[in-house]
Amino acid sequence: MSMHRLSGCPSCAEPLEEGDRFCGVCGYAVSAPPAAAVDHPTIPIPPAPPAPQAPPAPSARPAAAGATAGGYGSPAPGVQHAAAEPAPGWGSVAAAAPTLVDEPAAWTATPAEPDPEPEPRQGPAGVTYAASGHGNPYGTGTPPEGTPWGAAEHPYGAADGPETRHDRPGGDPGTPPEGTPWGPGEAPYENPPLPGGAAGGKTCVACRAGHVDTDGYCEHCGHAQPRERDHIEEELGSVAAVTDRGLRHHRNEDSFAVSATALPDGSAATVAIVCDGVSSASRPDEASAAAAVAANEALLEALPRGAHPQEAMHEAILAAAEAVNALAPETPGAQNAPACTLVGAVVGGGLLTIGWVGDSRAYWVPDDRAALPRRLTEDDSWAAQMVAAGLMGEAEAYADVRAHAITGWLGADAYDLDPHTATFKPDHPGVVVVCTDGLWNYAESAREMAQVVPADAATRPLHSAQVLVGYALDGGGHDNVTVAVVPFAVHPEQEPGPDAEPGPAAGPE
């Protein structure tokens, strides 16, 4: 056994006591220090005075079993320190904090009065924790393994009580019963409005927090908001429509209206109107919207009265024309008058009625794709006139740069208005695709259109309209795209024919 004793820790120079094997400050192992370096000072250095003996610290609790009396690991007077029993302390092999023991005579003395309880601390969400003991997650102690948390001590709320909801304002406890809607501002993923935002205003589609100003920009992030008409979807019973601005135009100049009504015999009638604003005219977006609304309202007023669908469609187109004419400037020739095209379909009473002016189209696509699809409209366009007059073939006419110049439209400066109407009586089920040239430019023939229409279009009209719009956008989206899908069901008394086409029905008397 070495008789050499260090007066201070070789690591931090902290004074050491008799029997210390580890420094009480830095934890340095001093039981086997390295050999002292040989020093040859020029001036003799007097030896350092021995460190004063620290008095034993009092304790309010007896020592644990097997502990010795004395200070930090120091043996009691007359007791030999056990070499195999390490002294507990910071950095020692016993990872716990140092245990304080007192003289044996003090074990039977009256324990000292405990310190007064400190003021409680405020934890998160307003929960009060005691400042000491294991009830405080921010305190100094940790309960022994297996010790249950008290009712008010659990760091994440009472184990048996309602759970604190951090996704609800103020941490409201509890989860609402199944089916109970969230209250205002309580939805887990709902962004609360920013302070100072306009109550009830539109929320920004980019940051989902700021409100949209009257100029169409977010007050929080400055993001320009898409216009309401840039993309609209609507499904009403068995009819659905989708319109999209496309990828090249700065605004959507198309419009649509879908509705349903009852015929005098109680059967249902479905209406779909699609309009395309003429871009070279002024305010084409207003023209298409006015025409769609006027034609739809006229049909909903005439059909329940028992008017023949073909006659009702003719009158609806005239009403749409008047609505567009009303948008013209008061001074003739001041600017190009607002203008648009129109195509509409009415399905009811076993009949399919089509009406149109311009180059928007309607296609018949049977559910049985072995049957022939068919285009139900003829364009009011330069190319169609050339083909009808026999002056050019269809391929040659539509390859011409003048092919899509329309010869018929709704507007104050239109030529003599001649609405086209036709009524068909298909003997097999299918769907009617009513669309603007933003779609049919990418699927021009009836067979091409039938290949694009999903097979379940009759049962999922909205999905089919979305697919068709997506097809046009994938093809380039050079124009606004609007599509309405109207299913046609065969009445039980009608016998379906596998190769039949929708034939013309009797016109209005």
Coordinates of C-alpha atoms in Angstrom, one line a residue, residues 37-46:
A37 CA 7.2 13.9 -11.9
V38 CA 10.7 14.8 -10.7
D39 CA 11.0 18.5 -10.0
H40 CA 14.1 20.4 -9.5
P41 CA 13.0 24.0 -8.6
T42 CA 15.5 26.8 -8.6
I43 CA 13.9 28.2 -5.5
P44 CA 12.9 25.7 -2.8
I45 CA 9.1 25.5 -2.5
P46 CA 7.8 25.0 1.0

